[in-house]
Short mmCIF file of C-alpha atoms and ligand atoms in Angstrom, two decimals:
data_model
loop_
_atom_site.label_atom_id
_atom_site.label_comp_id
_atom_site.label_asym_id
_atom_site.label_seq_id
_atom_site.Cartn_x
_atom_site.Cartn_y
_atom_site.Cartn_z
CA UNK A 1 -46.43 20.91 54.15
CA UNK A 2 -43.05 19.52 54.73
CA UNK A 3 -42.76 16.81 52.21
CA UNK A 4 -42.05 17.95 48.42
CA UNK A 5 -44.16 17.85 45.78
CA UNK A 6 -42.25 15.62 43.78
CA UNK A 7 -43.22 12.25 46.01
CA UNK A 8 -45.59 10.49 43.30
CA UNK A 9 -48.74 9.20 44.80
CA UNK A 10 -48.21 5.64 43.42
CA UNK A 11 -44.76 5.14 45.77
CA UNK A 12 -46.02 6.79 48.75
CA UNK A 13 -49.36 4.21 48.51
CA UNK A 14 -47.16 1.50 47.88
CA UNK A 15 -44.69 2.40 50.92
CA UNK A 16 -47.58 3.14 53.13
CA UNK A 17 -49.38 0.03 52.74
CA UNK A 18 -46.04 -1.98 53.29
CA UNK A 19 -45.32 -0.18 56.22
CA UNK A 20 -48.67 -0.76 57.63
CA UNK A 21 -48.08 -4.70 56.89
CA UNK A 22 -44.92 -4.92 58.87
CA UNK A 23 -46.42 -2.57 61.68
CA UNK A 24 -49.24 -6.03 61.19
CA UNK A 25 -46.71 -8.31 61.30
CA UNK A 26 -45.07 -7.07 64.73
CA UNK A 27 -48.40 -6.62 66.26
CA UNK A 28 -49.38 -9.94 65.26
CA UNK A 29 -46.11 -11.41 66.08
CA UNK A 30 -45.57 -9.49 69.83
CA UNK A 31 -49.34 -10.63 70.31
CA UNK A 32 -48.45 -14.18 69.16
CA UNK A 33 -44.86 -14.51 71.48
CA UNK A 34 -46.47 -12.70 74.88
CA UNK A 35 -44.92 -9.47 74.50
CA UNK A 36 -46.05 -5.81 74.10
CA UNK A 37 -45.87 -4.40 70.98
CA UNK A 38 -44.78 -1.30 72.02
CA UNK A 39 -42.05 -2.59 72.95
CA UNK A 40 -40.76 -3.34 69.45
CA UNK A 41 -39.47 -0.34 67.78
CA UNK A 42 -39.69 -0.75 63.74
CA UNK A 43 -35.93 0.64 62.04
CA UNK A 44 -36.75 1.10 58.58
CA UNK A 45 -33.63 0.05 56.60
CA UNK A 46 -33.35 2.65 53.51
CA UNK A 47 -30.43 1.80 52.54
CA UNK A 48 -29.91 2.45 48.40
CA UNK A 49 -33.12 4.17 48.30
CA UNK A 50 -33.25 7.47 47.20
CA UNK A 51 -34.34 10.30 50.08
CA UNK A 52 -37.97 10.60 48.44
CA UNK A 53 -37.97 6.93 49.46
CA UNK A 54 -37.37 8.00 52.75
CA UNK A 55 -39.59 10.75 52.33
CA UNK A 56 -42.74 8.98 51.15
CA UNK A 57 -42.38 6.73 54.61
CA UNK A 58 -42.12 9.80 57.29
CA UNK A 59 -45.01 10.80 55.84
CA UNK A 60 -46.98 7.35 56.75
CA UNK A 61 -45.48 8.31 60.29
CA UNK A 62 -42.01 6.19 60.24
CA UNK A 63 -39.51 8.18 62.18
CA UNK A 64 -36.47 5.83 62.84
CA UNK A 65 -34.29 4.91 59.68
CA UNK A 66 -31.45 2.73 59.30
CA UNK A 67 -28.20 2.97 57.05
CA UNK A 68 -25.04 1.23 55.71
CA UNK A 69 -22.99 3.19 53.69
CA UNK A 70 -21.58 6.23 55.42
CA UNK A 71 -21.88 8.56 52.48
CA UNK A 72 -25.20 7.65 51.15
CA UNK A 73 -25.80 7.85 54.97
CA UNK A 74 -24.82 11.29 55.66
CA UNK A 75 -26.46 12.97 52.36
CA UNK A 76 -29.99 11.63 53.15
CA UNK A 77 -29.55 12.71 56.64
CA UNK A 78 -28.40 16.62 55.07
CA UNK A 79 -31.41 16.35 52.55
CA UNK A 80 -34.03 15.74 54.83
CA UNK A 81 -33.06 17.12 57.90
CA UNK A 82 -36.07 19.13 57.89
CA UNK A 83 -38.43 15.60 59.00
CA UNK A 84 -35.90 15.50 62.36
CA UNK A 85 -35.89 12.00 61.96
CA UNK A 86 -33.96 9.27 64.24
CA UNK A 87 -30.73 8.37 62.20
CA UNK A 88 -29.10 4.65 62.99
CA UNK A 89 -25.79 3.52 61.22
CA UNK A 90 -26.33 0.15 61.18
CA UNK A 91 -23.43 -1.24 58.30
CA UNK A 92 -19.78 -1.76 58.45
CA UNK A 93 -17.69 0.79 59.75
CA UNK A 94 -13.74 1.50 58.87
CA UNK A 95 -11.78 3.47 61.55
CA UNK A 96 -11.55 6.51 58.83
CA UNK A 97 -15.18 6.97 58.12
CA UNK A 98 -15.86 7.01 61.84
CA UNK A 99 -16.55 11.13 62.19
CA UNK A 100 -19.55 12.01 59.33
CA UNK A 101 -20.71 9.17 61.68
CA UNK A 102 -20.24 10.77 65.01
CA UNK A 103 -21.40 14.12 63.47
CA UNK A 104 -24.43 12.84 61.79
CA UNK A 105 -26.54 9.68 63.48
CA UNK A 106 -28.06 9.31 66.67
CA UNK A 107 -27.14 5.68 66.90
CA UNK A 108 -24.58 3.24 65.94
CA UNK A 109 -25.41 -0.32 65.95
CA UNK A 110 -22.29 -2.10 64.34
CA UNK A 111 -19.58 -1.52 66.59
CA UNK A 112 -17.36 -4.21 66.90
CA UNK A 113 -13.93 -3.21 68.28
CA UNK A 114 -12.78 -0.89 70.35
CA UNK A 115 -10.61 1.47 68.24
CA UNK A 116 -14.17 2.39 66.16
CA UNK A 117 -15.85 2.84 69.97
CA UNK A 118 -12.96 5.59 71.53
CA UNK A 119 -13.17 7.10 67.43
CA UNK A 120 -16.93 7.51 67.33
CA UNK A 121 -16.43 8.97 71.07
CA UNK A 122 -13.16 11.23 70.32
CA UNK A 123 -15.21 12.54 67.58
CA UNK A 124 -19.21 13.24 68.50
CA UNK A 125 -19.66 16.68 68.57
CA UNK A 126 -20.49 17.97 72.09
CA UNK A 127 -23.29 19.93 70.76
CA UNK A 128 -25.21 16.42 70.29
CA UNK A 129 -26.43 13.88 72.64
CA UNK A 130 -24.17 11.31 73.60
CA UNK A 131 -24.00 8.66 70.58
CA UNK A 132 -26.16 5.93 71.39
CA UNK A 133 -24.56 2.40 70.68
CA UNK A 134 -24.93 -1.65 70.52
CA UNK A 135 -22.13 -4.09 70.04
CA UNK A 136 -22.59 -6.27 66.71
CA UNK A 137 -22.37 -10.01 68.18
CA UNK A 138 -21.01 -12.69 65.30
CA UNK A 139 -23.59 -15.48 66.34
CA UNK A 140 -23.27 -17.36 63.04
CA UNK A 141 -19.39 -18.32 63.86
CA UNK A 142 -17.40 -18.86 61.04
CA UNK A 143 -20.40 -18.31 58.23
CA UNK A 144 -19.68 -14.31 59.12
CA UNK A 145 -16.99 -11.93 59.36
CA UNK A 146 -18.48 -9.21 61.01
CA UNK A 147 -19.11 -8.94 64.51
CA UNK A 148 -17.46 -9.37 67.75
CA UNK A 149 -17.11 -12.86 68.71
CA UNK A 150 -19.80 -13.81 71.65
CA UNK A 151 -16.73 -15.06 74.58
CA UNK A 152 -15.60 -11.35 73.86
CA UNK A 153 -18.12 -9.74 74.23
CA UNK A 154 -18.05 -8.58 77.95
CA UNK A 155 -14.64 -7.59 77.87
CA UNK A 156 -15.76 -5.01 75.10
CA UNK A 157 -18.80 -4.21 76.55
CA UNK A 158 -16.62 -3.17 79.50
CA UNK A 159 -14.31 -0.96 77.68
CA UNK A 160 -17.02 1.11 75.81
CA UNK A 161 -19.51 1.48 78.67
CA UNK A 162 -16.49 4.02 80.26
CA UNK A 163 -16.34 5.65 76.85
CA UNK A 164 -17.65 9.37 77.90
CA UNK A 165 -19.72 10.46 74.60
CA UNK A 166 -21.35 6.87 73.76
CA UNK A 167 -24.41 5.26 75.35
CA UNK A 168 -24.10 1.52 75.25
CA UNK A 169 -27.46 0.80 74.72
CA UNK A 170 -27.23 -3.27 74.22
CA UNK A 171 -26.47 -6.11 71.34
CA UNK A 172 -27.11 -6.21 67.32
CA UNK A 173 -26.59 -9.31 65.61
CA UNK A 174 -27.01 -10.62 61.88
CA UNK A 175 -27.15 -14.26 61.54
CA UNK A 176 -27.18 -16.05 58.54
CA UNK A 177 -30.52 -15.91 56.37
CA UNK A 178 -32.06 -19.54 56.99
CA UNK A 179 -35.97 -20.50 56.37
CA UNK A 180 -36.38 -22.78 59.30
CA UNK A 181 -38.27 -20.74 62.19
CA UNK A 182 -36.81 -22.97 64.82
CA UNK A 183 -33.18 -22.51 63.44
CA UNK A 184 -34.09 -18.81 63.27
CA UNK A 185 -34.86 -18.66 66.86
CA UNK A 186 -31.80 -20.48 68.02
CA UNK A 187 -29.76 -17.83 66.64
CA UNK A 188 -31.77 -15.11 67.80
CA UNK A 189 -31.70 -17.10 71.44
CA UNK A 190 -28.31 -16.95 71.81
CA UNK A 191 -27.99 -13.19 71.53
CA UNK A 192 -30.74 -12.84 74.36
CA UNK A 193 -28.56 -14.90 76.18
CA UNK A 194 -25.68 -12.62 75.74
CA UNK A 195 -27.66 -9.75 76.60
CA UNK A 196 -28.97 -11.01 79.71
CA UNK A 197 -25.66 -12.19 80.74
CA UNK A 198 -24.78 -8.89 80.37
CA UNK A 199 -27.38 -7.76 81.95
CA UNK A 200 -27.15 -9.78 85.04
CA UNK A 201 -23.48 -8.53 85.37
CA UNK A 202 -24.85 -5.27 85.85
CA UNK A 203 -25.14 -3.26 82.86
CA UNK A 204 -27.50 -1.34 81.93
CA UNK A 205 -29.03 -2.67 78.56
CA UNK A 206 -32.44 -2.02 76.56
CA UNK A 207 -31.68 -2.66 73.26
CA UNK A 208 -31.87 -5.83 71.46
CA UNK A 209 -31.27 -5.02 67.84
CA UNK A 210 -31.98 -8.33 65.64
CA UNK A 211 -34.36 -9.48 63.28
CA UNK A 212 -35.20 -8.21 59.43
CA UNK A 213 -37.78 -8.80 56.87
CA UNK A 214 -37.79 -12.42 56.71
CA UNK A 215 -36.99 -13.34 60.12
CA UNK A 216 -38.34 -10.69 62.64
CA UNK A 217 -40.90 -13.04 64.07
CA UNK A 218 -38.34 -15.47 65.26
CA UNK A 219 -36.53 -11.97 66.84
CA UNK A 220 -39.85 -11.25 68.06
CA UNK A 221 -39.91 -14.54 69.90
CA UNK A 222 -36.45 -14.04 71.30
CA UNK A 223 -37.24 -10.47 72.57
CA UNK A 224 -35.82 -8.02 69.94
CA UNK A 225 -36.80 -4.39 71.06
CA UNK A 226 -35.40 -2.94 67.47
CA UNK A 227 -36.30 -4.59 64.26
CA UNK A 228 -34.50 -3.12 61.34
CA UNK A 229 -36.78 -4.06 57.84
CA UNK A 230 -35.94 -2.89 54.70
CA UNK A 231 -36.86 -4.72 51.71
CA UNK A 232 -40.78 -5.62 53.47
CA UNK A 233 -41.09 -1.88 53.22
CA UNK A 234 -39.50 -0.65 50.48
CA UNK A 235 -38.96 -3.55 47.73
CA UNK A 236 -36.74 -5.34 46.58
CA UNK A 237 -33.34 -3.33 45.96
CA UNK A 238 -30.75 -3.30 42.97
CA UNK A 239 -27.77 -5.77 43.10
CA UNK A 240 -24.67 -4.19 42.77
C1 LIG B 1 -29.99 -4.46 54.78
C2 LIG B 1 -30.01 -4.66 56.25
C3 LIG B 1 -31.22 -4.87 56.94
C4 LIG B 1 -32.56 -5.00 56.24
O1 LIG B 1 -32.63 -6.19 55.54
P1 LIG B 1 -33.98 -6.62 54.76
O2 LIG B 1 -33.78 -8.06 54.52
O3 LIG B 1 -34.01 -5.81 53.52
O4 LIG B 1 -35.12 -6.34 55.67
C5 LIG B 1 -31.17 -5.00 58.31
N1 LIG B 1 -30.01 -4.91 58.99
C6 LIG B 1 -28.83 -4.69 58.37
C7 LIG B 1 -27.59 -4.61 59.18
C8 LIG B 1 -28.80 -4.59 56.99
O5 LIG B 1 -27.62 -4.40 56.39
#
């Protein structure tokens, strides 16, 4: 058996049963919206959970994890490399923590300018797959910082689809956490629209990264192929 002995039964139940209710959720909301459920790959956002955390969901049958903080990152990737699970970098990236990156994840979905792109491609080992990659898209305007802005998104598009060791693989977005559904899917629409403008242009896109625990039925709606969920699966987390 692969998973330690350490993993006490009360987390793994608790993690198990949470990840069946969001695997209930995107069945019921695929259903719901006219869309395949296959289609919707579940990214379960670890992030400041210990590696037993991590742990406790491969062995429901999770294999796709998301993370924000390179270093945390990069030692629960070392710790359980055993699982060969599918690693996604998914937070904010600085130009000098671009290589443990490149070195250790299988996808990036945060890029947003092109000096982190020609890093991340400079530096992925040629031993590994090419790194596969979506553009973070700033659809909330001036209520976020991060992300490329949407009129500028082609142009970098452009630029990192000749990048040799990346895959552009399509578009992540955060917007703003807001209850209303409709709101919700107005945000989540205009990333689709992106997309398929990019799409239409020619590129070859799959991937539309958006939605998390409170909103990825109004993703759903708007054709998210990647949902990345962390607190529906694993709780609440810690403030800083
Ligand atoms: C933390 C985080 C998530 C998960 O958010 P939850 O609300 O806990 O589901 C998804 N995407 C990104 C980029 C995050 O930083």
């Amino acid at each position: 058996m692969l998973y330690s002995r350490h993993l006490s039964a009360p987390i793994m139940t608790t993690i198990s049963a949470n990840l069946q209710a969001v695997c209930a959720r995107i069945d019921a909301a695929a259903r719901r919206f006219g869309r395949d459920p296959a289609a919707v790959t579940l990214l379960a956002v670890s992030k400041t959970w210990p590696a037993s955390s991590v742990e406790a969901a491969a062995a429901a049958g999770q294999r796709c994890f998301g993370e924000n903080y390179v270093q945390e990152g990069v030692a629960k990737t070392q710790a359980l490399a055993a699982l060969g699970l599918e690693w996604h970098f998914i937070g904010p990236l600085q130009s000098n923590k671009t290589r443990p990156v490149a070195e250790s994840f299988a996808w990036v979905h945060s890029i947003d300018r092109l000096k982190i792109a020609q890093r991340l491609s400079e530096q992925r080992p040629e031993h590994l797959p090419p790194l596969q990659v979506c553009l973070q898209v700033n659809v909330s305007g001036e209520a976020s910082k991060s992300g490329v802005a949407p009129d500028e998104v082609a142009a970098l598009a452009a630029a990192v689809i000749g990048l040799p060791r990346l895959q552009l693989r399509g578009l992540m977005a955060i917007p703003e956490p807001i209850e209303d559904f409709a709101a919700q899917r107005r945000a989540f629409a205009s990333l689709r629209e992106t997309f398929e403008q990019l799409q239409r242009g020619g590129m070859p896109l799959d991937t539309l990264s958006m939605g998390m625990s409170h909103d990825l039925e109004a993703a759903i709606a708007e054709g998210a192929t990647m949902v990345r969920v962390g607190t529906a699966i694993f709780g609440e987390r810690q403030k800083p």
